[in-house]
mmCIF file with all atom_site columns, C-alpha atoms in Angstrom:
data_model
loop_
_atom_site.group_PDB
_atom_site.id
_atom_site.type_symbol
_atom_site.label_atom_id
_atom_site.label_alt_id
_atom_site.label_comp_id
_atom_site.label_asym_id
_atom_site.label_entity_id
_atom_site.label_seq_id
_atom_site.pdbx_PDB_ins_code
_atom_site.Cartn_x
_atom_site.Cartn_y
_atom_site.Cartn_z
_atom_site.occupancy
_atom_site.B_iso_or_equiv
_atom_site.pdbx_formal_charge
_atom_site.auth_seq_id
_atom_site.auth_comp_id
_atom_site.auth_asym_id
_atom_site.auth_atom_id
_atom_site.pdbx_PDB_model_num
ATOM 1   C CA . ALA A 1 1   ? -0.219  0.060  -0.132  1.00 74.00 ? 1   ALA A CA 1
ATOM 2   C CA . GLN A 1 2   ? 1.035   3.355  -0.779  1.00 84.00 ? 2   GLN A CA 1
ATOM 3   C CA . SER A 1 3   ? 2.217   5.448  2.553   1.00 92.00 ? 3   SER A CA 1
ATOM 4   C CA . VAL A 1 4   ? 4.495   8.148  3.875   1.00 95.00 ? 4   VAL A CA 1
ATOM 5   C CA . SER A 1 5   ? 5.923   7.720  7.364   1.00 94.00 ? 5   SER A CA 1
ATOM 6   C CA . GLN A 1 6   ? 7.041   11.023 9.611   1.00 95.00 ? 6   GLN A CA 1
ATOM 7   C CA . HIS A 1 7   ? 8.292   9.242  12.565  1.00 87.00 ? 7   HIS A CA 1
ATOM 8   C CA . ASN A 1 8   ? 9.474   12.510 14.756  1.00 88.00 ? 8   ASN A CA 1
ATOM 9   C CA . HIS A 1 9   ? 5.535   13.740 15.749  1.00 91.00 ? 9   HIS A CA 1
ATOM 10  C CA . HIS A 1 10  ? 6.802   16.317 18.002  1.00 95.00 ? 10  HIS A CA 1
ATOM 11  C CA . VAL A 1 11  ? 10.487  17.870 17.989  1.00 97.00 ? 11  VAL A CA 1
ATOM 12  C CA . ILE A 1 12  ? 11.103  20.936 20.426  1.00 97.00 ? 12  ILE A CA 1
ATOM 13  C CA . LEU A 1 13  ? 14.395  22.679 19.639  1.00 97.00 ? 13  LEU A CA 1
ATOM 14  C CA . SER A 1 14  ? 16.475  25.928 20.815  1.00 97.00 ? 14  SER A CA 1
ATOM 15  C CA . GLU A 1 15  ? 17.116  28.598 18.308  1.00 97.00 ? 15  GLU A CA 1
ATOM 16  C CA . ALA A 1 16  ? 20.047  28.133 16.133  1.00 97.00 ? 16  ALA A CA 1
ATOM 17  C CA . ALA A 1 17  ? 20.026  24.096 16.680  1.00 98.00 ? 17  ALA A CA 1
ATOM 18  C CA . SER A 1 18  ? 20.133  22.123 13.676  1.00 98.00 ? 18  SER A CA 1
ATOM 19  C CA . LEU A 1 19  ? 17.093  20.610 12.335  1.00 97.00 ? 19  LEU A CA 1
ATOM 20  C CA . GLU A 1 20  ? 16.347  17.081 10.445  1.00 97.00 ? 20  GLU A CA 1
ATOM 21  C CA . LEU A 1 21  ? 13.040  15.666 10.143  1.00 97.00 ? 21  LEU A CA 1
ATOM 22  C CA . GLY A 1 22  ? 12.419  12.236 8.627   1.00 96.00 ? 22  GLY A CA 1
ATOM 23  C CA . CYS A 1 23  ? 10.310  11.095 5.703   1.00 97.00 ? 23  CYS A CA 1
ATOM 24  C CA . ASN A 1 24  ? 10.023  7.725  4.397   1.00 96.00 ? 24  ASN A CA 1
ATOM 25  C CA . TYR A 1 25  ? 7.774   6.404  1.635   1.00 95.00 ? 25  TYR A CA 1
ATOM 26  C CA . SER A 1 26  ? 6.260   3.461  0.389   1.00 92.00 ? 26  SER A CA 1
ATOM 27  C CA . TYR A 1 27  ? 5.157   3.639  -3.331  1.00 87.00 ? 27  TYR A CA 1
ATOM 28  C CA . GLY A 1 28  ? 5.412   1.635  -6.089  1.00 82.00 ? 28  GLY A CA 1
ATOM 29  C CA . GLY A 1 29  ? 7.078   3.442  -9.511  1.00 85.00 ? 29  GLY A CA 1
ATOM 30  C CA . THR A 1 30  ? 8.596   7.027  -9.730  1.00 87.00 ? 30  THR A CA 1
ATOM 31  C CA . VAL A 1 31  ? 7.654   9.698  -7.579  1.00 90.00 ? 31  VAL A CA 1
ATOM 32  C CA . ASN A 1 32  ? 7.563   13.321 -6.917  1.00 93.00 ? 32  ASN A CA 1
ATOM 33  C CA . LEU A 1 33  ? 8.292   14.432 -3.380  1.00 95.00 ? 33  LEU A CA 1
ATOM 34  C CA . PHE A 1 34  ? 7.419   17.555 -1.377  1.00 96.00 ? 34  PHE A CA 1
ATOM 35  C CA . TRP A 1 35  ? 7.650   19.230 2.062   1.00 98.00 ? 35  TRP A CA 1
ATOM 36  C CA . TYR A 1 36  ? 4.968   21.418 2.896   1.00 97.00 ? 36  TYR A CA 1
ATOM 37  C CA . VAL A 1 37  ? 4.856   23.823 6.004   1.00 97.00 ? 37  VAL A CA 1
ATOM 38  C CA . GLN A 1 38  ? 1.704   24.809 7.988   1.00 93.00 ? 38  GLN A CA 1
ATOM 39  C CA . TYR A 1 39  ? 2.276   27.999 10.436  1.00 92.00 ? 39  TYR A CA 1
ATOM 40  C CA . PRO A 1 40  ? -0.438  28.214 12.869  1.00 87.00 ? 40  PRO A CA 1
ATOM 41  C CA . GLY A 1 41  ? -3.696  29.609 11.293  1.00 83.00 ? 41  GLY A CA 1
ATOM 42  C CA . GLN A 1 42  ? -2.239  29.620 8.012   1.00 87.00 ? 42  GLN A CA 1
ATOM 43  C CA . HIS A 1 43  ? -2.708  27.448 4.629   1.00 88.00 ? 43  HIS A CA 1
ATOM 44  C CA . LEU A 1 44  ? -0.167  24.477 3.778   1.00 93.00 ? 44  LEU A CA 1
ATOM 45  C CA . GLN A 1 45  ? 2.804   26.388 2.061   1.00 95.00 ? 45  GLN A CA 1
ATOM 46  C CA . LEU A 1 46  ? 5.261   24.556 -0.288  1.00 96.00 ? 46  LEU A CA 1
ATOM 47  C CA . LEU A 1 47  ? 9.052   24.395 1.348   1.00 97.00 ? 47  LEU A CA 1
ATOM 48  C CA . LEU A 1 48  ? 10.757  22.499 -1.650  1.00 96.00 ? 48  LEU A CA 1
ATOM 49  C CA . LYS A 1 49  ? 10.041  19.682 -4.347  1.00 95.00 ? 49  LYS A CA 1
ATOM 50  C CA . TYR A 1 50  ? 11.841  17.227 -5.874  1.00 95.00 ? 50  TYR A CA 1
ATOM 51  C CA . PHE A 1 51  ? 11.316  15.770 -9.242  1.00 91.00 ? 51  PHE A CA 1
ATOM 52  C CA . SER A 1 52  ? 14.206  14.508 -10.599 1.00 90.00 ? 52  SER A CA 1
ATOM 53  C CA . GLY A 1 53  ? 18.235  15.326 -11.144 1.00 92.00 ? 53  GLY A CA 1
ATOM 54  C CA . ASP A 1 54  ? 20.197  16.654 -8.179  1.00 94.00 ? 54  ASP A CA 1
ATOM 55  C CA . PRO A 1 55  ? 18.947  14.434 -5.222  1.00 95.00 ? 55  PRO A CA 1
ATOM 56  C CA . LEU A 1 56  ? 19.822  17.544 -2.762  1.00 97.00 ? 56  LEU A CA 1
ATOM 57  C CA . VAL A 1 57  ? 17.323  20.182 -3.056  1.00 97.00 ? 57  VAL A CA 1
ATOM 58  C CA . LYS A 1 58  ? 16.949  23.626 -1.622  1.00 97.00 ? 58  LYS A CA 1
ATOM 59  C CA . GLY A 1 59  ? 14.004  25.424 -1.000  1.00 96.00 ? 59  GLY A CA 1
ATOM 60  C CA . ILE A 1 60  ? 12.795  28.420 0.825   1.00 95.00 ? 60  ILE A CA 1
ATOM 61  C CA . LYS A 1 61  ? 13.712  29.898 4.236   1.00 94.00 ? 61  LYS A CA 1
ATOM 62  C CA . GLY A 1 62  ? 16.860  28.201 4.186   1.00 96.00 ? 62  GLY A CA 1
ATOM 63  C CA . PHE A 1 63  ? 15.698  24.597 4.095   1.00 97.00 ? 63  PHE A CA 1
ATOM 64  C CA . GLU A 1 64  ? 16.917  21.580 2.004   1.00 98.00 ? 64  GLU A CA 1
ATOM 65  C CA . ALA A 1 65  ? 16.083  17.959 1.599   1.00 98.00 ? 65  ALA A CA 1
ATOM 66  C CA . GLU A 1 66  ? 17.957  15.076 0.273   1.00 96.00 ? 66  GLU A CA 1
ATOM 67  C CA . PHE A 1 67  ? 16.430  11.932 -1.714  1.00 96.00 ? 67  PHE A CA 1
ATOM 68  C CA . ILE A 1 68  ? 17.920  8.955  -1.042  1.00 95.00 ? 68  ILE A CA 1
ATOM 69  C CA . LYS A 1 69  ? 16.224  6.600  -3.488  1.00 92.00 ? 69  LYS A CA 1
ATOM 70  C CA . SER A 1 70  ? 17.606  3.260  -1.844  1.00 93.00 ? 70  SER A CA 1
ATOM 71  C CA . LYS A 1 71  ? 16.300  4.241  1.370   1.00 94.00 ? 71  LYS A CA 1
ATOM 72  C CA . PHE A 1 72  ? 12.956  5.544  -0.037  1.00 94.00 ? 72  PHE A CA 1
ATOM 73  C CA . SER A 1 73  ? 13.724  8.515  2.212   1.00 96.00 ? 73  SER A CA 1
ATOM 74  C CA . PHE A 1 74  ? 13.342  12.516 1.656   1.00 97.00 ? 74  PHE A CA 1
ATOM 75  C CA . ASN A 1 75  ? 14.427  14.144 4.917   1.00 97.00 ? 75  ASN A CA 1
ATOM 76  C CA . LEU A 1 76  ? 14.202  17.903 5.543   1.00 98.00 ? 76  LEU A CA 1
ATOM 77  C CA . ARG A 1 77  ? 16.757  19.713 7.057   1.00 98.00 ? 77  ARG A CA 1
ATOM 78  C CA . LYS A 1 78  ? 17.805  23.149 8.305   1.00 98.00 ? 78  LYS A CA 1
ATOM 79  C CA . PRO A 1 79  ? 21.495  23.937 9.834   1.00 97.00 ? 79  PRO A CA 1
ATOM 80  C CA . SER A 1 80  ? 20.140  26.569 12.328  1.00 97.00 ? 80  SER A CA 1
ATOM 81  C CA . VAL A 1 81  ? 16.370  27.202 13.129  1.00 97.00 ? 81  VAL A CA 1
ATOM 82  C CA . GLN A 1 82  ? 14.508  30.264 14.179  1.00 97.00 ? 82  GLN A CA 1
ATOM 83  C CA . TRP A 1 83  ? 11.923  31.122 16.544  1.00 96.00 ? 83  TRP A CA 1
ATOM 84  C CA . SER A 1 84  ? 9.724   31.617 13.366  1.00 96.00 ? 84  SER A CA 1
ATOM 85  C CA . ASP A 1 85  ? 10.354  27.974 12.122  1.00 97.00 ? 85  ASP A CA 1
ATOM 86  C CA . THR A 1 86  ? 7.857   26.761 14.699  1.00 97.00 ? 86  THR A CA 1
ATOM 87  C CA . ALA A 1 87  ? 5.212   25.246 12.693  1.00 96.00 ? 87  ALA A CA 1
ATOM 88  C CA . GLU A 1 88  ? 3.780   21.752 11.400  1.00 95.00 ? 88  GLU A CA 1
ATOM 89  C CA . TYR A 1 89  ? 5.672   20.177 8.660   1.00 97.00 ? 89  TYR A CA 1
ATOM 90  C CA . PHE A 1 90  ? 4.325   17.631 6.186   1.00 96.00 ? 90  PHE A CA 1
ATOM 91  C CA . CYS A 1 91  ? 5.924   15.286 3.624   1.00 97.00 ? 91  CYS A CA 1
ATOM 92  C CA . ALA A 1 92  ? 3.965   14.328 0.679   1.00 96.00 ? 92  ALA A CA 1
ATOM 93  C CA . VAL A 1 93  ? 4.326   12.130 -2.178  1.00 94.00 ? 93  VAL A CA 1
ATOM 94  C CA . ASN A 1 94  ? 2.787   11.529 -5.660  1.00 91.00 ? 94  ASN A CA 1
ATOM 95  C CA . ALA A 1 95  ? 3.206   9.343  -8.769  1.00 86.00 ? 95  ALA A CA 1
ATOM 96  C CA . ALA A 1 96  ? 5.262   10.883 -11.463 1.00 81.00 ? 96  ALA A CA 1
ATOM 97  C CA . SER A 1 97  ? 2.585   9.750  -13.882 1.00 79.00 ? 97  SER A CA 1
ATOM 98  C CA . GLY A 1 98  ? -1.149  8.920  -12.622 1.00 78.00 ? 98  GLY A CA 1
ATOM 99  C CA . THR A 1 99  ? -3.692  10.592 -10.698 1.00 80.00 ? 99  THR A CA 1
ATOM 100 C CA . TYR A 1 100 ? -0.877  13.296 -8.855  1.00 89.00 ? 100 TYR A CA 1
ATOM 101 C CA . LYS A 1 101 ? -3.254  12.906 -5.649  1.00 92.00 ? 101 LYS A CA 1
ATOM 102 C CA . TYR A 1 102 ? -0.907  13.491 -2.655  1.00 94.00 ? 102 TYR A CA 1
ATOM 103 C CA . ILE A 1 103 ? -0.174  10.872 -0.120  1.00 94.00 ? 103 ILE A CA 1
ATOM 104 C CA . PHE A 1 104 ? 0.808   12.856 3.242   1.00 95.00 ? 104 PHE A CA 1
ATOM 105 C CA . GLY A 1 105 ? 2.866   11.953 6.159   1.00 94.00 ? 105 GLY A CA 1
ATOM 106 C CA . THR A 1 106 ? 1.152   12.407 9.484   1.00 91.00 ? 106 THR A CA 1
ATOM 107 C CA . GLY A 1 107 ? 2.990   15.811 9.990   1.00 94.00 ? 107 GLY A CA 1
ATOM 108 C CA . THR A 1 108 ? 5.828   16.710 12.758  1.00 96.00 ? 108 THR A CA 1
ATOM 109 C CA . ARG A 1 109 ? 4.953   19.568 14.799  1.00 95.00 ? 109 ARG A CA 1
ATOM 110 C CA . LEU A 1 110 ? 8.288   21.738 15.295  1.00 97.00 ? 110 LEU A CA 1
ATOM 111 C CA . LYS A 1 111 ? 8.388   24.176 18.603  1.00 97.00 ? 111 LYS A CA 1
ATOM 112 C CA . VAL A 1 112 ? 11.672  26.246 18.529  1.00 97.00 ? 112 VAL A CA 1
ATOM 113 C CA . LEU A 1 113 ? 12.295  27.968 21.857  1.00 96.00 ? 113 LEU A CA 1
ATOM 114 C CA . ALA A 1 114 ? 13.751  31.467 21.785  1.00 90.00 ? 114 ALA A CA 1
ATOM 115 C CA . GLY B 2 1   ? -6.668  35.441 -8.640  1.00 62.00 ? 1   GLY B CA 1
ATOM 116 C CA . GLU B 2 2   ? -3.258  34.223 -7.351  1.00 86.00 ? 2   GLU B CA 1
ATOM 117 C CA . GLU B 2 3   ? -4.505  32.138 -4.254  1.00 92.00 ? 3   GLU B CA 1
ATOM 118 C CA . VAL B 2 4   ? -6.839  29.475 -3.983  1.00 96.00 ? 4   VAL B CA 1
ATOM 119 C CA . ALA B 2 5   ? -9.714  30.894 -2.024  1.00 97.00 ? 5   ALA B CA 1
ATOM 120 C CA . GLN B 2 6   ? -11.860 28.523 -0.145  1.00 97.00 ? 6   GLN B CA 1
ATOM 121 C CA . THR B 2 7   ? -15.502 29.583 1.278   1.00 97.00 ? 7   THR B CA 1
ATOM 122 C CA . PRO B 2 8   ? -16.720 29.868 3.956   1.00 97.00 ? 8   PRO B CA 1
ATOM 123 C CA . LYS B 2 9   ? -14.082 29.444 6.328   1.00 96.00 ? 9   LYS B CA 1
ATOM 124 C CA . HIS B 2 10  ? -16.184 27.954 8.934   1.00 97.00 ? 10  HIS B CA 1
ATOM 125 C CA . LEU B 2 11  ? -19.680 25.936 8.785   1.00 98.00 ? 11  LEU B CA 1
ATOM 126 C CA . VAL B 2 12  ? -21.624 24.766 11.194  1.00 98.00 ? 12  VAL B CA 1
ATOM 127 C CA . ARG B 2 13  ? -24.349 22.131 10.711  1.00 97.00 ? 13  ARG B CA 1
ATOM 128 C CA . GLY B 2 14  ? -26.638 19.896 12.627  1.00 97.00 ? 14  GLY B CA 1
ATOM 129 C CA . GLU B 2 15  ? -26.479 16.314 12.051  1.00 97.00 ? 15  GLU B CA 1
ATOM 130 C CA . GLY B 2 16  ? -28.511 15.443 9.156   1.00 97.00 ? 16  GLY B CA 1
ATOM 131 C CA . GLN B 2 17  ? -28.237 18.731 7.557   1.00 97.00 ? 17  GLN B CA 1
ATOM 132 C CA . LYS B 2 18  ? -26.520 19.499 4.151   1.00 97.00 ? 18  LYS B CA 1
ATOM 133 C CA . ALA B 2 19  ? -23.240 20.944 3.946   1.00 98.00 ? 19  ALA B CA 1
ATOM 134 C CA . LYS B 2 20  ? -21.636 22.680 0.701   1.00 98.00 ? 20  LYS B CA 1
ATOM 135 C CA . LEU B 2 21  ? -18.322 24.197 0.536   1.00 98.00 ? 21  LEU B CA 1
ATOM 136 C CA . TYR B 2 22  ? -16.597 26.174 -2.350  1.00 98.00 ? 22  TYR B CA 1
ATOM 137 C CA . CYS B 2 23  ? -13.451 26.537 -4.233  1.00 98.00 ? 23  CYS B CA 1
ATOM 138 C CA . ALA B 2 24  ? -12.031 28.950 -6.481  1.00 97.00 ? 24  ALA B CA 1
ATOM 139 C CA . PRO B 2 25  ? -8.654  27.576 -8.071  1.00 95.00 ? 25  PRO B CA 1
ATOM 140 C CA . ILE B 2 26  ? -5.828  29.873 -9.061  1.00 94.00 ? 26  ILE B CA 1
ATOM 141 C CA . LYS B 2 27  ? -6.355  31.356 -12.233 1.00 91.00 ? 27  LYS B CA 1
ATOM 142 C CA . GLY B 2 28  ? -5.095  29.049 -15.367 1.00 90.00 ? 28  GLY B CA 1
ATOM 143 C CA . HIS B 2 29  ? -4.560  25.981 -13.208 1.00 92.00 ? 29  HIS B CA 1
ATOM 144 C CA . SER B 2 30  ? -6.232  23.236 -14.661 1.00 91.00 ? 30  SER B CA 1
ATOM 145 C CA . TYR B 2 31  ? -6.371  20.713 -11.851 1.00 93.00 ? 31  TYR B CA 1
ATOM 146 C CA . VAL B 2 32  ? -8.432  21.059 -8.619  1.00 95.00 ? 32  VAL B CA 1
ATOM 147 C CA . PHE B 2 33  ? -8.070  18.523 -5.750  1.00 96.00 ? 33  PHE B CA 1
ATOM 148 C CA . TRP B 2 34  ? -9.825  18.127 -2.496  1.00 98.00 ? 34  TRP B CA 1
ATOM 149 C CA . TYR B 2 35  ? -8.505  16.652 0.991   1.00 97.00 ? 35  TYR B CA 1
ATOM 150 C CA . GLN B 2 36  ? -10.063 16.001 4.137   1.00 96.00 ? 36  GLN B CA 1
ATOM 151 C CA . GLN B 2 37  ? -7.959  16.456 7.398   1.00 92.00 ? 37  GLN B CA 1
ATOM 152 C CA . VAL B 2 38  ? -9.086  14.850 10.332  1.00 88.00 ? 38  VAL B CA 1
ATOM 153 C CA . LEU B 2 39  ? -7.578  14.964 13.769  1.00 77.00 ? 39  LEU B CA 1
ATOM 154 C CA . LYS B 2 40  ? -5.339  17.985 12.882  1.00 68.00 ? 40  LYS B CA 1
ATOM 155 C CA . ASN B 2 41  ? -2.870  15.980 11.112  1.00 70.00 ? 41  ASN B CA 1
ATOM 156 C CA . GLU B 2 42  ? -4.303  13.476 8.775   1.00 81.00 ? 42  GLU B CA 1
ATOM 157 C CA . PHE B 2 43  ? -4.909  14.239 5.250   1.00 91.00 ? 43  PHE B CA 1
ATOM 158 C CA . LYS B 2 44  ? -7.345  12.097 3.145   1.00 93.00 ? 44  LYS B CA 1
ATOM 159 C CA . PHE B 2 45  ? -7.278  12.476 -0.599  1.00 95.00 ? 45  PHE B CA 1
ATOM 160 C CA . LEU B 2 46  ? -11.241 12.834 -1.628  1.00 97.00 ? 46  LEU B CA 1
ATOM 161 C CA . ILE B 2 47  ? -11.440 13.715 -5.346  1.00 97.00 ? 47  ILE B CA 1
ATOM 162 C CA . SER B 2 48  ? -9.812  15.491 -8.436  1.00 95.00 ? 48  SER B CA 1
ATOM 163 C CA . PHE B 2 49  ? -10.721 17.398 -11.286 1.00 95.00 ? 49  PHE B CA 1
ATOM 164 C CA . GLN B 2 50  ? -9.261  18.127 -14.615 1.00 92.00 ? 50  GLN B CA 1
ATOM 165 C CA . ASN B 2 51  ? -11.123 21.432 -15.497 1.00 92.00 ? 51  ASN B CA 1
ATOM 166 C CA . GLU B 2 52  ? -14.619 20.432 -15.153 1.00 93.00 ? 52  GLU B CA 1
ATOM 167 C CA . ASN B 2 53  ? -13.967 16.521 -15.676 1.00 94.00 ? 53  ASN B CA 1
ATOM 168 C CA . VAL B 2 54  ? -13.719 14.318 -12.763 1.00 94.00 ? 54  VAL B CA 1
ATOM 169 C CA . PHE B 2 55  ? -9.904  13.066 -12.899 1.00 92.00 ? 55  PHE B CA 1
ATOM 170 C CA . ASP B 2 56  ? -9.559  10.523 -9.691  1.00 93.00 ? 56  ASP B CA 1
ATOM 171 C CA . GLU B 2 57  ? -12.871 10.126 -7.097  1.00 94.00 ? 57  GLU B CA 1
ATOM 172 C CA . THR B 2 58  ? -11.179 7.124  -5.785  1.00 93.00 ? 58  THR B CA 1
ATOM 173 C CA . GLY B 2 59  ? -11.219 8.582  -2.377  1.00 93.00 ? 59  GLY B CA 1
ATOM 174 C CA . MET B 2 60  ? -14.868 10.011 -2.424  1.00 94.00 ? 60  MET B CA 1
ATOM 175 C CA . PRO B 2 61  ? -17.239 8.146  0.115   1.00 91.00 ? 61  PRO B CA 1
ATOM 176 C CA . LYS B 2 62  ? -19.683 6.470  -2.232  1.00 83.00 ? 62  LYS B CA 1
ATOM 177 C CA . GLU B 2 63  ? -22.670 7.944  -0.549  1.00 91.00 ? 63  GLU B CA 1
ATOM 178 C CA . ARG B 2 64  ? -23.415 11.316 0.523   1.00 95.00 ? 64  ARG B CA 1
ATOM 179 C CA . PHE B 2 65  ? -20.673 12.914 -0.775  1.00 97.00 ? 65  PHE B CA 1
ATOM 180 C CA . SER B 2 66  ? -20.494 14.736 -4.126  1.00 97.00 ? 66  SER B CA 1
ATOM 181 C CA . ALA B 2 67  ? -18.416 17.214 -5.889  1.00 97.00 ? 67  ALA B CA 1
ATOM 182 C CA . LYS B 2 68  ? -18.466 19.557 -9.120  1.00 96.00 ? 68  LYS B CA 1
ATOM 183 C CA . CYS B 2 69  ? -16.312 22.156 -11.171 1.00 96.00 ? 69  CYS B CA 1
ATOM 184 C CA . LEU B 2 70  ? -18.420 24.054 -13.399 1.00 93.00 ? 70  LEU B CA 1
ATOM 185 C CA . PRO B 2 71  ? -16.973 26.199 -16.062 1.00 89.00 ? 71  PRO B CA 1
ATOM 186 C CA . ASN B 2 72  ? -16.676 30.214 -14.931 1.00 88.00 ? 72  ASN B CA 1
ATOM 187 C CA . SER B 2 73  ? -18.059 28.838 -11.289 1.00 93.00 ? 73  SER B CA 1
ATOM 188 C CA . PRO B 2 74  ? -16.101 27.762 -8.056  1.00 96.00 ? 74  PRO B CA 1
ATOM 189 C CA . CYS B 2 75  ? -15.833 24.247 -7.396  1.00 97.00 ? 75  CYS B CA 1
ATOM 190 C CA . SER B 2 76  ? -18.057 22.874 -4.728  1.00 98.00 ? 76  SER B CA 1
ATOM 191 C CA . LEU B 2 77  ? -18.160 19.885 -2.421  1.00 98.00 ? 77  LEU B CA 1
ATOM 192 C CA . GLU B 2 78  ? -21.249 19.007 -1.030  1.00 98.00 ? 78  GLU B CA 1
ATOM 193 C CA . ILE B 2 79  ? -22.240 16.478 1.915   1.00 97.00 ? 79  ILE B CA 1
ATOM 194 C CA . GLN B 2 80  ? -25.535 15.289 2.109   1.00 96.00 ? 80  GLN B CA 1
ATOM 195 C CA . ALA B 2 81  ? -27.188 13.861 5.428   1.00 95.00 ? 81  ALA B CA 1
ATOM 196 C CA . THR B 2 82  ? -23.960 15.169 7.367   1.00 97.00 ? 82  THR B CA 1
ATOM 197 C CA . LYS B 2 83  ? -22.727 12.903 10.093  1.00 96.00 ? 83  LYS B CA 1
ATOM 198 C CA . LEU B 2 84  ? -20.652 13.707 13.219  1.00 96.00 ? 84  LEU B CA 1
ATOM 199 C CA . GLU B 2 85  ? -17.490 11.821 11.605  1.00 94.00 ? 85  GLU B CA 1
ATOM 200 C CA . ASP B 2 86  ? -17.899 14.483 8.530   1.00 95.00 ? 86  ASP B CA 1
ATOM 201 C CA . SER B 2 87  ? -16.453 17.084 11.085  1.00 96.00 ? 87  SER B CA 1
ATOM 202 C CA . ALA B 2 88  ? -13.067 18.011 9.814   1.00 95.00 ? 88  ALA B CA 1
ATOM 203 C CA . VAL B 2 89  ? -10.976 20.808 7.366   1.00 94.00 ? 89  VAL B CA 1
ATOM 204 C CA . TYR B 2 90  ? -11.538 20.429 4.037   1.00 96.00 ? 90  TYR B CA 1
ATOM 205 C CA . PHE B 2 91  ? -8.835  21.785 1.864   1.00 96.00 ? 91  PHE B CA 1
ATOM 206 C CA . CYS B 2 92  ? -9.007  22.604 -1.614  1.00 97.00 ? 92  CYS B CA 1
ATOM 207 C CA . ALA B 2 93  ? -5.638  22.556 -3.856  1.00 96.00 ? 93  ALA B CA 1
ATOM 208 C CA . SER B 2 94  ? -4.976  23.424 -7.170  1.00 95.00 ? 94  SER B CA 1
ATOM 209 C CA . SER B 2 95  ? -1.878  22.819 -9.803  1.00 93.00 ? 95  SER B CA 1
ATOM 210 C CA . GLN B 2 96  ? -0.883  23.756 -13.103 1.00 89.00 ? 96  GLN B CA 1
ATOM 211 C CA . SER B 2 97  ? -0.791  20.750 -15.590 1.00 73.00 ? 97  SER B CA 1
ATOM 212 C CA . GLN B 2 98  ? 0.333   17.315 -15.321 1.00 63.00 ? 98  GLN B CA 1
ATOM 213 C CA . GLY B 2 99  ? 3.680   16.123 -14.394 1.00 58.00 ? 99  GLY B CA 1
ATOM 214 C CA . GLY B 2 100 ? 2.902   16.476 -10.730 1.00 69.00 ? 100 GLY B CA 1
ATOM 215 C CA . GLN B 2 101 ? 3.233   20.145 -10.448 1.00 85.00 ? 101 GLN B CA 1
ATOM 216 C CA . PRO B 2 102 ? 3.051   21.495 -6.652  1.00 92.00 ? 102 PRO B CA 1
ATOM 217 C CA . GLN B 2 103 ? -0.383  21.690 -5.492  1.00 95.00 ? 103 GLN B CA 1
ATOM 218 C CA . HIS B 2 104 ? -1.125  25.213 -4.130  1.00 96.00 ? 104 HIS B CA 1
ATOM 219 C CA . PHE B 2 105 ? -3.546  24.913 -0.904  1.00 96.00 ? 105 PHE B CA 1
ATOM 220 C CA . GLY B 2 106 ? -6.426  27.209 0.060   1.00 96.00 ? 106 GLY B CA 1
ATOM 221 C CA . ASP B 2 107 ? -6.953  28.124 4.003   1.00 95.00 ? 107 ASP B CA 1
ATOM 222 C CA . GLY B 2 108 ? -9.437  25.040 4.379   1.00 95.00 ? 108 GLY B CA 1
ATOM 223 C CA . THR B 2 109 ? -13.096 25.138 5.251   1.00 97.00 ? 109 THR B CA 1
ATOM 224 C CA . ARG B 2 110 ? -13.667 24.082 8.848   1.00 95.00 ? 110 ARG B CA 1
ATOM 225 C CA . LEU B 2 111 ? -16.787 21.875 8.891   1.00 97.00 ? 111 LEU B CA 1
ATOM 226 C CA . SER B 2 112 ? -18.342 21.297 12.585  1.00 97.00 ? 112 SER B CA 1
ATOM 227 C CA . ILE B 2 113 ? -21.190 18.835 12.496  1.00 97.00 ? 113 ILE B CA 1
ATOM 228 C CA . LEU B 2 114 ? -23.413 19.191 15.996  1.00 96.00 ? 114 LEU B CA 1
#
């Protein structure tokens, strides 16, 4: 069955700490991968995406993610978090061909302490 | 417009009543997706459209749920005879074209069934 797993449900960090959020997927075929952020009271915003090519992708706000095909993983990283990064983070996958519906992970709630 | 516009923001219905939600996709986007978010983190795909045609309805409950995207009108999601379990936030998203382009999300409609 198609699924996306985010193992860290809640993460608490101090400002300037490094961040890595895990995302693993189970999906037959070629996939596109996405990370979205949802700030309190706001809609989902795209942080970054991977379609093909360089497996290390850079997104907005200093975030990056690495696609490791052999591990079916697409972990999100940021070298130094800020208080304003407090939000919920969702990993999503869809098929590179097909109906393009997203399969979402259950999200990781990040709290950054000032 | 440049944003996906969902109305209303909040909708309260008594059990058994009808609920209708609306979504105006970003101008020029061909695909519209509906997702249901329950328990604040789990997204479930409901249905997608390519222009006014149903593209994928594999997530739609067979009974009570229906959706349309008609030309020159907002898309709609309608729930007949609502049940307590329909309480959720319903998100609409749109994307430009095939090839797994990122989906742009609206702010969601919070549906509360009393």
